Short mmCIF file of C-alpha atoms and ligand atoms in Angstrom, two decimals:
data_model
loop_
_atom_site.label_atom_id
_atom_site.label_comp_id
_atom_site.label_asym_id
_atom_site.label_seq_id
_atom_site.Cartn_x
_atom_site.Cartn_y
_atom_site.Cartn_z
CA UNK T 5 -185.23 82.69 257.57
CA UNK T 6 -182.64 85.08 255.51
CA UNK T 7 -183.81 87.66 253.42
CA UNK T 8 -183.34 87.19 249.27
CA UNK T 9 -182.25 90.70 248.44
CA UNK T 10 -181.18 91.77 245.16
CA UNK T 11 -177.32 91.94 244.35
CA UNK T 12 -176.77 95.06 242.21
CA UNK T 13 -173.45 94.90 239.65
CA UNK T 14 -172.38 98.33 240.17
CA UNK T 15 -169.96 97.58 237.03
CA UNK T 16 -172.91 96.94 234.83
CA UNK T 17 -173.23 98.54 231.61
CA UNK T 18 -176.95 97.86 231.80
CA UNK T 19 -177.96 100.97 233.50
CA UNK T 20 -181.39 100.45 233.00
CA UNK T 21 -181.67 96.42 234.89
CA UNK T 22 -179.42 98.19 237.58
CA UNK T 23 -181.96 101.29 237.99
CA UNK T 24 -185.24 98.60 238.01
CA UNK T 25 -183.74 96.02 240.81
CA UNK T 26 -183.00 99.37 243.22
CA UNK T 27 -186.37 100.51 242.77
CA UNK T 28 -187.99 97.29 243.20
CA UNK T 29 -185.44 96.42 246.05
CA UNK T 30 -185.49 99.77 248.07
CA UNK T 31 -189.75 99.43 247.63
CA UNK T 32 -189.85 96.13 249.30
CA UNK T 33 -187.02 96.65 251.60
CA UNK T 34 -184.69 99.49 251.72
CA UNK T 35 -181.69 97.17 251.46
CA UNK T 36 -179.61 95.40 248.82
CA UNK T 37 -175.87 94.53 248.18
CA UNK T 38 -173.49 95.69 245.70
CA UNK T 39 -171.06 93.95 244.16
CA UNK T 40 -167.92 95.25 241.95
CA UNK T 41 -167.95 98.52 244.30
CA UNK T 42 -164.70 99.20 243.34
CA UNK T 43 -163.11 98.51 247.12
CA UNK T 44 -160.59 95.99 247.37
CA UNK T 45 -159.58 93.03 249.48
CA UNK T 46 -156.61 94.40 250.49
CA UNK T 47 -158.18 98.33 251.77
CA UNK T 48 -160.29 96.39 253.36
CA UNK T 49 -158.39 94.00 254.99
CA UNK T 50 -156.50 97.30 256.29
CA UNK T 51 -159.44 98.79 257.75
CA UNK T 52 -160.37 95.54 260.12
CA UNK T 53 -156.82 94.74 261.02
CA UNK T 54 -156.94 98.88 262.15
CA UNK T 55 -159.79 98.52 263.74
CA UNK T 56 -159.39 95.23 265.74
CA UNK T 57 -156.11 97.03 266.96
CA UNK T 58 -158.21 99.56 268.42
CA UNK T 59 -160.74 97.82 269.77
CA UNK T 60 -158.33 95.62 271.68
CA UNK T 61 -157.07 98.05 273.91
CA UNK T 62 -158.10 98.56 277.43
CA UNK T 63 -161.11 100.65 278.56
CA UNK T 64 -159.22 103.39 279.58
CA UNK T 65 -157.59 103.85 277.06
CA UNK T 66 -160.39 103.94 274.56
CA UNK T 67 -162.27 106.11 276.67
CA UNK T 68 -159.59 108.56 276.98
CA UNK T 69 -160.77 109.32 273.09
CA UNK T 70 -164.77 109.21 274.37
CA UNK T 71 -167.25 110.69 271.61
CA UNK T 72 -166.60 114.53 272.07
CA UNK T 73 -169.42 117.45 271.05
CA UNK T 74 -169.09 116.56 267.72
CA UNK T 75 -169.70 113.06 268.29
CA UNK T 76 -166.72 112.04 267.01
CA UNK T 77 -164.84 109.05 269.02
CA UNK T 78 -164.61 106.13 270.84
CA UNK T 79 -168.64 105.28 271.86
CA UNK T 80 -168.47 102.40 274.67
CA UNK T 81 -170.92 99.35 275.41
CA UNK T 82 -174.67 99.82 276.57
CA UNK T 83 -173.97 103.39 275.33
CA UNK T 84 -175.94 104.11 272.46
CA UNK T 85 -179.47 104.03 272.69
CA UNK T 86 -181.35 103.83 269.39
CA UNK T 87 -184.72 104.88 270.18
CA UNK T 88 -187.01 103.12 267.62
CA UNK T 89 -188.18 99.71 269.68
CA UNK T 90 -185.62 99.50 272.40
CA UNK T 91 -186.72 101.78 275.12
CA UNK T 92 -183.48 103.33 275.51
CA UNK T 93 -181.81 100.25 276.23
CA UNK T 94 -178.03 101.01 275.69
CA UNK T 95 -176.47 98.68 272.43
CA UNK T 96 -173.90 96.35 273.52
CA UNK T 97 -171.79 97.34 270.39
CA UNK T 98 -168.76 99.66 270.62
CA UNK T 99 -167.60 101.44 268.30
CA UNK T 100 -165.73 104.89 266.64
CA UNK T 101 -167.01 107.20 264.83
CA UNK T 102 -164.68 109.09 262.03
CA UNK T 103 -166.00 112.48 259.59
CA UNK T 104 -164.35 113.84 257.07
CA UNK T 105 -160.67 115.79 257.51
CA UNK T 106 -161.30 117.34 254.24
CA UNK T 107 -163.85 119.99 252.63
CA UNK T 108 -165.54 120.49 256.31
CA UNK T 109 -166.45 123.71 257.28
CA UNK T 110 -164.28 124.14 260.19
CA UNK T 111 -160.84 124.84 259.73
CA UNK T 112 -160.67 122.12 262.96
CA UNK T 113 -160.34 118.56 262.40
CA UNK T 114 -162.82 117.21 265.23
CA UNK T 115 -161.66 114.00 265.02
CA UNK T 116 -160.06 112.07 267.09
CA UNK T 117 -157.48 109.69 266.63
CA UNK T 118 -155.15 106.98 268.60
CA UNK T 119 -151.77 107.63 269.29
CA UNK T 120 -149.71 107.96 266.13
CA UNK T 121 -146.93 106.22 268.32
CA UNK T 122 -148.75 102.83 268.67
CA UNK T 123 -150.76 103.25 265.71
CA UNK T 124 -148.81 105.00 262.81
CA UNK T 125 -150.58 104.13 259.53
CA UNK T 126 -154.51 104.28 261.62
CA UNK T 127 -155.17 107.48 260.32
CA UNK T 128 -154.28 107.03 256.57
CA UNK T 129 -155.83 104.30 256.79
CA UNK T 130 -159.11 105.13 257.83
CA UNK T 131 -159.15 108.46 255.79
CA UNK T 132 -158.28 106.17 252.90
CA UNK T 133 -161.26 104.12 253.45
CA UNK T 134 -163.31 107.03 254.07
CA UNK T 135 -162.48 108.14 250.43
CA UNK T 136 -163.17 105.33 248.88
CA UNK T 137 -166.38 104.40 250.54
CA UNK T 138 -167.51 107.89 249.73
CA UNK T 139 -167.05 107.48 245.84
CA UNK T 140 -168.84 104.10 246.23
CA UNK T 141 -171.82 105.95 247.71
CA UNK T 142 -171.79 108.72 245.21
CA UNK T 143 -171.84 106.04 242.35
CA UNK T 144 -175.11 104.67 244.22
CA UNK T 145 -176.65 107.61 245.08
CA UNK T 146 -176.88 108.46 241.25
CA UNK T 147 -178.35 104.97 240.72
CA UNK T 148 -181.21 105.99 243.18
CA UNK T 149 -181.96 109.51 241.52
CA UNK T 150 -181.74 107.32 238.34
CA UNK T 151 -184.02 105.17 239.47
CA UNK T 152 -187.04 108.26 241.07
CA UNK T 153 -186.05 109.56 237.07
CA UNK T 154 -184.11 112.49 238.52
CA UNK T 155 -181.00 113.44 237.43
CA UNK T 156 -177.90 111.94 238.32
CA UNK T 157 -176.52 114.40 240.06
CA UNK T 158 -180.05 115.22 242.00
CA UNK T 159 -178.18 113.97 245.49
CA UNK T 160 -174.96 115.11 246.70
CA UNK T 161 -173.38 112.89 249.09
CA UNK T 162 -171.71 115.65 251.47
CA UNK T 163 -168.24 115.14 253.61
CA UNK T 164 -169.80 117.35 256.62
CA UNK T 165 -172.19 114.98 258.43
CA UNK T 166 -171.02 111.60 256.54
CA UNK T 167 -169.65 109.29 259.30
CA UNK T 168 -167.13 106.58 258.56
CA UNK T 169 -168.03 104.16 262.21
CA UNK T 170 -165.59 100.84 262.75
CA UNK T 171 -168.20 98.75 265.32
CA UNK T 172 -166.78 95.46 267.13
CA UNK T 173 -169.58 93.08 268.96
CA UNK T 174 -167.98 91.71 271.84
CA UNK T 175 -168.17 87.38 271.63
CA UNK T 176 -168.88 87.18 275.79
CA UNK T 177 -171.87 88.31 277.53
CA UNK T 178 -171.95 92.04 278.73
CA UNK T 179 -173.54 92.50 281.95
CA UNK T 180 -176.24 95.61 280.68
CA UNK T 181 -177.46 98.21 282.87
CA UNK T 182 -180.31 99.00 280.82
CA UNK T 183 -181.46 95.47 280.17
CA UNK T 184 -180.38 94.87 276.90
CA UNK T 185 -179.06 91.77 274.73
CA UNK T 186 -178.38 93.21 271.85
CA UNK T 187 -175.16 94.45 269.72
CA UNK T 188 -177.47 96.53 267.91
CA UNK T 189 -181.16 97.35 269.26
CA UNK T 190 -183.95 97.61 266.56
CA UNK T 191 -183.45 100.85 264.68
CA UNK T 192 -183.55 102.41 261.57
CA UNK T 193 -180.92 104.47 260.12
CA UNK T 194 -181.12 108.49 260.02
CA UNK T 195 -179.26 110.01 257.71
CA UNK T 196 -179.64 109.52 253.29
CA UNK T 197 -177.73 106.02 252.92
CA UNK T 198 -175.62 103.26 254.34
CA UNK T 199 -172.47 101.00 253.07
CA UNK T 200 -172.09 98.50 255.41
CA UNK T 201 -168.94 96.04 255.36
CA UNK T 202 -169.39 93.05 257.80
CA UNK T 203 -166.40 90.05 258.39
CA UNK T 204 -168.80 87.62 257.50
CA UNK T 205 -170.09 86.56 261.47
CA UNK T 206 -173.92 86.17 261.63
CA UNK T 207 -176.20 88.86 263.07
CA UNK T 208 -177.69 91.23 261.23
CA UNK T 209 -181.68 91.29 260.95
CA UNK T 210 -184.33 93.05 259.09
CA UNK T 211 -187.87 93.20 259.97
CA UNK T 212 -189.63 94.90 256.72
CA UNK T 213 -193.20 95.26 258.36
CA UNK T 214 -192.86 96.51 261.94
CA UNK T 215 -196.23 96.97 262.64
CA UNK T 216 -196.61 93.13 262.44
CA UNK T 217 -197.23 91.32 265.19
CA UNK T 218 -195.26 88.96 265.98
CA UNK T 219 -192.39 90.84 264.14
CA UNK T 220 -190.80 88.68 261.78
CA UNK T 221 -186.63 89.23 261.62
CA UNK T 222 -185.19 87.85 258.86
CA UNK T 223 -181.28 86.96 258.63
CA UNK T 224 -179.13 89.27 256.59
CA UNK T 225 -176.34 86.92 255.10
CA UNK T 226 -172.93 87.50 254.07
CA UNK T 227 -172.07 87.81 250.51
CA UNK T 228 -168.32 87.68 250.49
CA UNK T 229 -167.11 90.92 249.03
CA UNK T 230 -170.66 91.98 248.63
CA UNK T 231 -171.78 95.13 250.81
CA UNK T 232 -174.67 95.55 251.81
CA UNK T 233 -176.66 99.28 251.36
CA UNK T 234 -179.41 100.88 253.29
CA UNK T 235 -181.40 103.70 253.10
CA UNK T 236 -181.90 105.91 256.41
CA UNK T 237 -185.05 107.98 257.54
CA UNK T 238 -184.09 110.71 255.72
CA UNK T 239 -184.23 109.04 252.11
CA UNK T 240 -187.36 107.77 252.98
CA UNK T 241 -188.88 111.19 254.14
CA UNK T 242 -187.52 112.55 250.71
CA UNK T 243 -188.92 110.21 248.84
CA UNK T 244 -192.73 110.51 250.34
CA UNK T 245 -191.87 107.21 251.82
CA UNK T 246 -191.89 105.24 248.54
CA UNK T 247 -188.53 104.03 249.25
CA UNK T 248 -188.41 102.10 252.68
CA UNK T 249 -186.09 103.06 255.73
CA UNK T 250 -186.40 99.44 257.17
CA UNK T 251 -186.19 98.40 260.98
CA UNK T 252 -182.67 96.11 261.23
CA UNK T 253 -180.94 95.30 264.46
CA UNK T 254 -178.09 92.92 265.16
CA UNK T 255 -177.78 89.75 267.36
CA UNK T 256 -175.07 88.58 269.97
CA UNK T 257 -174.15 85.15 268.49
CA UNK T 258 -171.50 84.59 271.03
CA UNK T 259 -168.63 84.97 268.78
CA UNK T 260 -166.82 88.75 268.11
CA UNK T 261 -167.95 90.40 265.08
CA UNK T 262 -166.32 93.18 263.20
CA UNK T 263 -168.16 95.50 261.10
CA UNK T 264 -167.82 98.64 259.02
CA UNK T 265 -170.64 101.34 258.48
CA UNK T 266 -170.66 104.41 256.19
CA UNK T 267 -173.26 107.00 257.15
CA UNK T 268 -174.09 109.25 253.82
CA UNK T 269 -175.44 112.28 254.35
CA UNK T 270 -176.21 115.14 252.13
CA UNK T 271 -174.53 118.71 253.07
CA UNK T 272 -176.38 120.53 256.10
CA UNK T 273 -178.09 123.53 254.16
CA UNK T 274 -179.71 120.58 251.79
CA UNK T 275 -183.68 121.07 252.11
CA UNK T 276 -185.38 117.93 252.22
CA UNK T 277 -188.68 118.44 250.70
CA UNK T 278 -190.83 116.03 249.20
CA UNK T 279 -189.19 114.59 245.31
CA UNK T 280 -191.71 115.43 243.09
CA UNK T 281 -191.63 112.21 241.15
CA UNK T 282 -192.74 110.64 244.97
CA UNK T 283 -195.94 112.55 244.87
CA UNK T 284 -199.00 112.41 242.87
CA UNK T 285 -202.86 113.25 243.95
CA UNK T 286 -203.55 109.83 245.86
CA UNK T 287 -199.70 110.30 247.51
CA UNK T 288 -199.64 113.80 248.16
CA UNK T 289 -196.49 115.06 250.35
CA UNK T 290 -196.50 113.91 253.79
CA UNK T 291 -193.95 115.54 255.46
CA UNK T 292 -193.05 119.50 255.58
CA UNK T 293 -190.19 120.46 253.69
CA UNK T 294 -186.41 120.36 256.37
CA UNK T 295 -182.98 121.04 256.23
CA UNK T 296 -181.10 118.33 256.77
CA UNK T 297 -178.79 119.55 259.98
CA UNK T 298 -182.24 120.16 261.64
CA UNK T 299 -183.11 116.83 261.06
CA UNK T 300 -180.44 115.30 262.10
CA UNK T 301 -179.97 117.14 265.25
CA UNK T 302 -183.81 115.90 265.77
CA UNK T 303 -182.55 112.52 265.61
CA UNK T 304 -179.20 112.86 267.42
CA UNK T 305 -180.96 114.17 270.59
CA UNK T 306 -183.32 111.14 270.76
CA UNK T 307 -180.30 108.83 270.56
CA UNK T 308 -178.55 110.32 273.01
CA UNK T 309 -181.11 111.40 275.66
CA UNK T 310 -181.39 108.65 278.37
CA UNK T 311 -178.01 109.23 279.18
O1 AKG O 420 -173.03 95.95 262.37
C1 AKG O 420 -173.95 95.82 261.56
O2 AKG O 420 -174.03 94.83 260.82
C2 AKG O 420 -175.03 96.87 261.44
C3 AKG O 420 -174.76 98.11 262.23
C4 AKG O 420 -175.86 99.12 262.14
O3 AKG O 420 -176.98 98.82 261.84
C5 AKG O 420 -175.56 100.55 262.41
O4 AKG O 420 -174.43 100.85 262.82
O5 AKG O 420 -176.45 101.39 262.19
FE1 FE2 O 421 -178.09 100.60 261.31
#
Protein backbone atom coordinates (compact mmCIF):
# COMPACT_ATOMS: atom_id res chain seq x y z
CA UNK A 1 0.00 0.00 0.00
CA UNK A 2 1.82 3.58 -0.72
CA UNK A 3 0.85 6.49 1.02
CA UNK A 4 -1.15 9.49 -1.13
CA UNK A 5 0.62 12.49 0.32
CA UNK A 6 0.13 15.88 -0.82
CA UNK A 7 2.67 17.43 -3.40
CA UNK A 8 3.20 21.08 -2.37
CA UNK A 9 4.30 23.66 -5.49
CA UNK A 10 6.73 25.57 -3.60
CA UNK A 11 6.60 28.05 -6.77
CA UNK A 12 2.98 28.71 -6.19
CA UNK A 13 1.68 32.08 -6.08
CA UNK A 14 -1.29 30.71 -4.17
CA UNK A 15 0.07 31.07 -0.77
CA UNK A 16 -2.98 30.39 0.83
CA UNK A 17 -3.80 26.45 -1.09
CA UNK A 18 0.01 25.94 -0.28
CA UNK A 19 -0.46 26.96 3.60
CA UNK A 20 -3.98 24.60 3.78
CA UNK A 21 -2.40 21.22 2.10
CA UNK A 22 0.75 21.56 4.84
CA UNK A 23 -1.58 21.86 7.57
CA UNK A 24 -3.85 19.23 6.50
CA UNK A 25 -0.77 17.08 5.37
CA UNK A 26 1.58 17.54 8.46
CA UNK A 27 -2.00 16.75 10.71
CA UNK A 28 -2.50 13.45 9.11
CA UNK A 29 1.05 12.63 8.56
CA UNK A 30 3.99 14.75 9.12
CA UNK A 31 5.19 14.20 5.56
CA UNK A 32 4.67 15.60 2.07
CA UNK A 33 6.81 16.38 -1.10
CA UNK A 34 7.75 19.49 -2.68
CA UNK A 35 8.08 20.15 -5.97
CA UNK A 36 9.80 23.31 -7.84
CA UNK A 37 12.31 23.49 -4.69
CA UNK A 38 14.52 25.34 -6.59
CA UNK A 39 17.44 22.36 -6.67
CA UNK A 40 18.47 21.20 -9.87
CA UNK A 41 19.16 18.01 -11.77
CA UNK A 42 22.47 18.71 -12.29
CA UNK A 43 23.52 19.76 -8.13
CA UNK A 44 21.99 16.91 -7.57
CA UNK A 45 23.34 14.63 -9.81
CA UNK A 46 26.75 16.03 -8.22
CA UNK A 47 25.89 15.18 -4.82
CA UNK A 48 25.15 11.20 -5.61
CA UNK A 49 27.98 10.79 -8.04
CA UNK A 50 30.12 12.41 -4.70
CA UNK A 51 28.67 10.35 -2.58
CA UNK A 52 28.72 6.92 -4.37
CA UNK A 53 32.54 7.78 -4.71
CA UNK A 54 32.73 7.74 -1.11
CA UNK A 55 30.84 5.10 -0.25
CA UNK A 56 32.79 2.82 -2.56
CA UNK A 57 35.87 2.86 -0.84
CA UNK A 58 37.15 0.25 1.46
CA UNK A 59 36.31 -0.01 5.18
CA UNK A 60 39.35 1.28 6.28
CA UNK A 61 39.43 3.84 4.65
CA UNK A 62 36.05 5.20 5.53
CA UNK A 63 36.60 4.48 8.98
CA UNK A 64 39.75 6.31 9.12
CA UNK A 65 37.12 9.49 8.95
CA UNK A 66 34.74 7.58 11.83
CA UNK A 67 32.01 10.05 13.37
CA UNK A 68 34.26 12.17 15.79
CA UNK A 69 32.76 14.10 19.18
CA UNK A 70 30.91 16.19 17.13
CA UNK A 71 29.35 13.50 15.31
CA UNK A 72 30.53 14.51 12.28
CA UNK A 73 31.81 11.57 9.78
CA UNK A 74 31.78 8.45 8.30
CA UNK A 75 28.95 6.29 10.59
CA UNK A 76 29.41 2.43 9.53
CA UNK A 77 26.75 -0.51 9.22
CA UNK A 78 24.72 -1.93 12.30
CA UNK A 79 26.01 1.33 13.87
CA UNK A 80 23.30 3.54 14.53
CA UNK A 81 20.73 2.55 16.76
CA UNK A 82 17.51 4.56 16.57
CA UNK A 83 15.80 3.85 19.68
CA UNK A 84 12.03 4.25 18.94
CA UNK A 85 10.89 0.36 18.07
CA UNK A 86 14.16 -1.30 17.34
CA UNK A 87 15.66 -2.25 20.60
CA UNK A 88 18.92 -0.90 19.80
CA UNK A 89 19.34 -2.95 16.91
CA UNK A 90 22.20 -1.26 14.88
CA UNK A 91 20.74 0.17 11.10
CA UNK A 92 22.32 -1.52 8.30
CA UNK A 93 22.66 1.93 6.51
CA UNK A 94 25.98 3.82 6.32
CA UNK A 95 26.34 6.92 5.98
CA UNK A 96 28.24 10.69 6.58
CA UNK A 97 27.24 13.20 8.31
CA UNK A 98 28.27 16.99 7.13
CA UNK A 99 27.34 20.62 9.39
CA UNK A 100 27.80 23.73 8.37
CA UNK A 101 31.58 25.37 7.60
CA UNK A 102 30.00 28.68 7.85
CA UNK A 103 28.28 30.96 10.68
CA UNK A 104 29.14 28.08 13.43
CA UNK A 105 30.24 29.09 16.58
CA UNK A 106 33.57 27.59 16.60
CA UNK A 107 36.20 29.10 14.78
CA UNK A 108 36.95 25.02 13.99
CA UNK A 109 35.49 23.37 11.12
CA UNK A 110 34.58 19.84 12.77
CA UNK A 111 34.07 18.32 9.75
CA UNK A 112 35.59 15.91 8.19
CA UNK A 113 36.36 15.39 4.77
CA UNK A 114 38.07 12.74 2.18
CA UNK A 115 41.23 13.34 0.79
CA UNK A 116 41.26 16.41 -1.44
CA UNK A 117 43.81 14.28 -3.56
CA UNK A 118 41.28 11.57 -4.64
CA UNK A 119 38.38 13.65 -4.20
CA UNK A 120 39.02 17.36 -5.27
CA UNK A 121 35.61 18.96 -5.98
CA UNK A 122 33.82 16.60 -2.66
CA UNK A 123 33.90 19.39 -0.52
CA UNK A 124 32.42 22.18 -2.77
CA UNK A 125 30.29 20.03 -3.61
CA UNK A 126 28.70 19.02 -0.62
CA UNK A 127 28.91 22.59 0.96
CA UNK A 128 27.14 23.61 -2.24
CA UNK A 129 24.38 21.30 -1.60
CA UNK A 130 24.31 22.14 1.92
CA UNK A 131 23.46 25.78 0.83
CA UNK A 132 21.01 25.12 -1.26
CA UNK A 133 19.11 22.59 0.70
CA UNK A 134 19.21 25.08 3.52
CA UNK A 135 17.35 27.92 1.52
CA UNK A 136 14.86 25.18 0.43
CA UNK A 137 14.13 24.52 4.11
CA UNK A 138 13.94 28.12 5.09
CA UNK A 139 11.34 28.67 2.21
CA UNK A 140 9.31 25.71 3.98
CA UNK A 141 9.77 26.50 7.28
CA UNK A 142 7.92 29.89 6.60
CA UNK A 143 5.16 27.87 4.91
CA UNK A 144 4.70 25.98 8.30
CA UNK A 145 4.65 29.21 10.58
CA UNK A 146 2.28 30.38 7.76
CA UNK A 147 0.31 27.72 8.10
CA UNK A 148 0.10 27.70 12.71
CA UNK A 149 -0.74 31.77 11.52
CA UNK A 150 2.64 32.85 12.87
CA UNK A 151 4.79 34.93 11.20
CA UNK A 152 6.99 34.02 8.56
CA UNK A 153 9.92 34.47 10.04
CA UNK A 154 8.61 32.71 13.52
CA UNK A 155 11.35 29.69 12.78
CA UNK A 156 14.87 30.15 12.02
CA UNK A 157 16.44 27.32 10.38
CA UNK A 158 20.03 27.52 12.14
CA UNK A 159 23.57 26.33 10.42
CA UNK A 160 24.85 25.01 14.02
CA UNK A 161 23.06 21.67 14.54
CA UNK A 162 21.61 21.33 10.78
CA UNK A 163 23.18 18.12 9.35
CA UNK A 164 23.62 17.60 5.63
CA UNK A 165 23.90 13.14 5.87
CA UNK A 166 24.71 11.25 2.26
CA UNK A 167 23.26 7.45 3.38
CA UNK A 168 23.98 4.39 0.90
CA UNK A 169 21.88 0.94 1.67
CA UNK A 170 24.06 -1.76 0.79
CA UNK A 171 22.09 -4.25 -2.16
CA UNK A 172 23.66 -7.71 -0.32
CA UNK A 173 22.77 -9.01 2.95
CA UNK A 174 24.82 -7.70 6.03
CA UNK A 175 25.50 -10.23 8.52
CA UNK A 176 24.03 -7.96 11.89
CA UNK A 177 25.29 -8.34 15.25
CA UNK A 178 22.39 -6.90 16.81
CA UNK A 179 19.77 -8.79 14.84
CA UNK A 180 18.63 -6.41 12.55
CA UNK A 181 17.25 -6.33 8.78
CA UNK A 182 16.83 -3.11 8.29
CA UNK A 183 18.63 -0.02 6.36
CA UNK A 184 16.76 2.11 8.57
CA UNK A 185 15.02 0.77 11.93
CA UNK A 186 11.59 2.40 12.84
CA UNK A 187 12.27 5.90 14.07
CA UNK A 188 11.18 9.21 14.07
CA UNK A 189 13.22 12.14 13.32
CA UNK A 190 14.61 14.60 16.19
CA UNK A 191 15.39 17.69 15.23
CA UNK A 192 12.59 20.71 13.49
CA UNK A 193 12.45 19.29 9.75
CA UNK A 194 13.69 16.98 7.06
CA UNK A 195 14.50 17.28 3.07
CA UNK A 196 15.03 14.05 1.97
CA UNK A 197 16.39 13.29 -1.70
CA UNK A 198 16.15 9.52 -2.59
CA UNK A 199 17.53 7.90 -6.30
CA UNK A 200 14.29 6.59 -6.83
CA UNK A 201 14.98 2.62 -5.29
CA UNK A 202 12.03 1.43 -3.12
CA UNK A 203 12.14 1.46 0.69
CA UNK A 204 10.98 3.99 2.58
CA UNK A 205 7.86 3.37 4.99
CA UNK A 206 5.58 5.28 7.16
CA UNK A 207 3.44 3.94 9.80
CA UNK A 208 1.07 7.08 10.87
CA UNK A 209 -0.60 5.25 13.93
CA UNK A 210 2.02 3.34 15.91
CA UNK A 211 0.03 2.35 18.58
CA UNK A 212 -1.88 0.10 16.09
CA UNK A 213 -1.62 -3.24 16.24
CA UNK A 214 -0.65 -4.83 13.67
CA UNK A 215 1.28 -1.67 12.51
CA UNK A 216 0.39 -0.82 9.16
CA UNK A 217 3.67 0.54 6.89
CA UNK A 218 2.75 2.13 4.02
CA UNK A 219 5.22 2.62 0.89
CA UNK A 220 6.69 6.05 0.40
CA UNK A 221 7.07 6.37 -3.50
CA UNK A 222 9.33 8.25 -5.61
CA UNK A 223 8.23 11.36 -7.24
CA UNK A 224 10.99 12.11 -9.67
CA UNK A 225 12.42 15.45 -8.72
CA UNK A 226 9.95 15.62 -5.93
CA UNK A 227 11.51 15.61 -2.25
CA UNK A 228 10.02 14.47 0.21
CA UNK A 229 9.77 16.64 3.86
CA UNK A 230 9.34 15.53 7.38
CA UNK A 231 8.85 16.95 10.49
CA UNK A 232 11.10 15.64 13.56
CA UNK A 233 10.14 15.34 17.36
CA UNK A 234 10.99 18.59 17.98
CA UNK A 235 8.32 20.33 15.57
CA UNK A 236 5.92 18.21 16.97
CA UNK A 237 6.74 19.06 20.70
CA UNK A 238 6.50 22.80 19.53
CA UNK A 239 3.54 22.52 18.10
CA UNK A 240 1.58 20.73 21.22
CA UNK A 241 1.69 17.78 18.95
CA UNK A 242 -0.83 19.11 16.39
CA UNK A 243 1.60 18.56 13.73
CA UNK A 244 2.72 14.79 13.59
CA UNK A 245 6.46 13.53 13.94
CA UNK A 246 5.55 10.17 12.16
CA UNK A 247 7.29 6.67 12.72
CA UNK A 248 9.17 5.86 9.04
CA UNK A 249 11.84 3.26 8.60
CA UNK A 250 13.42 1.91 5.44
CA UNK A 251 13.55 -1.63 3.87
CA UNK A 252 16.50 -3.75 2.35
CA UNK A 253 15.05 -4.49 -1.15
CA UNK A 254 18.16 -6.20 -2.24
CA UNK A 255 19.30 -3.62 -4.59
CA UNK A 256 21.80 -0.43 -3.35
CA UNK A 257 20.01 2.65 -2.63
CA UNK A 258 21.35 6.12 -2.41
CA UNK A 259 19.78 8.73 -0.44
CA UNK A 260 20.18 12.30 0.75
CA UNK A 261 18.85 13.73 4.16
CA UNK A 262 18.84 17.34 5.45
CA UNK A 263 18.43 17.61 9.21
CA UNK A 264 16.94 21.34 10.06
CA UNK A 265 17.40 22.47 13.18
CA UNK A 266 16.80 25.73 14.82
CA UNK A 267 19.96 27.54 16.60
CA UNK A 268 20.88 25.91 20.12
CA UNK A 269 19.77 28.84 22.53
CA UNK A 270 16.13 28.53 20.63
CA UNK A 271 13.50 27.72 23.55
CA UNK A 272 11.03 25.36 22.48
CA UNK A 273 7.96 26.12 24.33
CA UNK A 274 4.59 25.34 23.44
CA UNK A 275 3.22 27.82 19.98
CA UNK A 276 0.48 29.48 21.31
CA UNK A 277 -1.75 29.03 18.32
CA UNK A 278 -1.20 24.92 19.33
CA UNK A 279 -2.91 25.45 22.60
CA UNK A 280 -6.32 26.24 23.67
CA UNK A 281 -8.33 25.08 27.05
CA UNK A 282 -9.20 21.40 25.82
CA UNK A 283 -5.24 21.25 24.36
CA UNK A 284 -3.47 22.89 26.98
CA UNK A 285 0.55 22.66 26.71
CA UNK A 286 1.90 19.32 27.19
CA UNK A 287 5.34 19.58 27.35
CA UNK A 288 7.65 22.07 29.56
CA UNK A 289 9.19 24.72 27.76
CA UNK A 290 13.40 23.43 26.33
CA UNK A 291 16.19 24.69 24.62
CA UNK A 292 16.81 23.04 21.78
CA UNK A 293 20.71 21.82 22.37
CA UNK A 294 19.23 20.17 25.55
CA UNK A 295 16.95 18.41 23.57
CA UNK A 296 18.90 17.27 21.23
CA UNK A 297 21.64 16.07 23.38
CA UNK A 298 18.53 14.09 25.10
CA UNK A 299 18.06 12.44 21.93
CA UNK A 300 21.66 11.98 20.75
CA UNK A 301 22.53 9.97 23.92
CA UNK A 302 19.64 7.49 23.35
CA UNK A 303 20.89 6.91 19.81
CA UNK A 304 24.08 6.31 20.65
CA UNK A 305 23.98 4.37 23.97
CA UNK A 306 24.10 0.58 23.24
CA UNK A 307 27.30 1.03 21.84
O1 LIG B 1 16.96 6.97 3.37
C1 LIG B 1 15.79 7.32 3.54
O2 LIG B 1 14.95 7.27 2.63
C2 LIG B 1 15.33 7.81 4.90
C3 LIG B 1 16.43 8.01 5.88
C4 LIG B 1 15.97 8.46 7.23
O3 LIG B 1 14.84 8.26 7.60
C5 LIG B 1 16.90 9.18 8.12
O4 LIG B 1 18.08 9.28 7.79
O5 LIG B 1 16.45 9.66 9.18
FE1 LIG C 1 14.43 9.50 9.33
Amino acid sequence: MSADLPVIDLASADIGAATKSIRQALVDYGFFYVINHGIDDAMMKSVYAGSKKFFEQSMEEKMALEKNSSHRGYIRPDFEGFEADAGGKGDLLECFHIGSTVDSDSKDDANQWPPAERFPSWKETMESYYESAMSTSKRIMSLIALSLDLDAEFFQPDRSETILRPIHYSGGAIESKYGSDHGANAHTDYGMLTLLSTDGTPGLQICTDKDRRPQLWEDVHHIDGAFVVNIGDLLERWTNNVYRSTLHRVLMVGKERYSVAFFVWPSRDTMVKCIETCSSEANPPRYPPIRSDEYLEQRLTSTYKYK
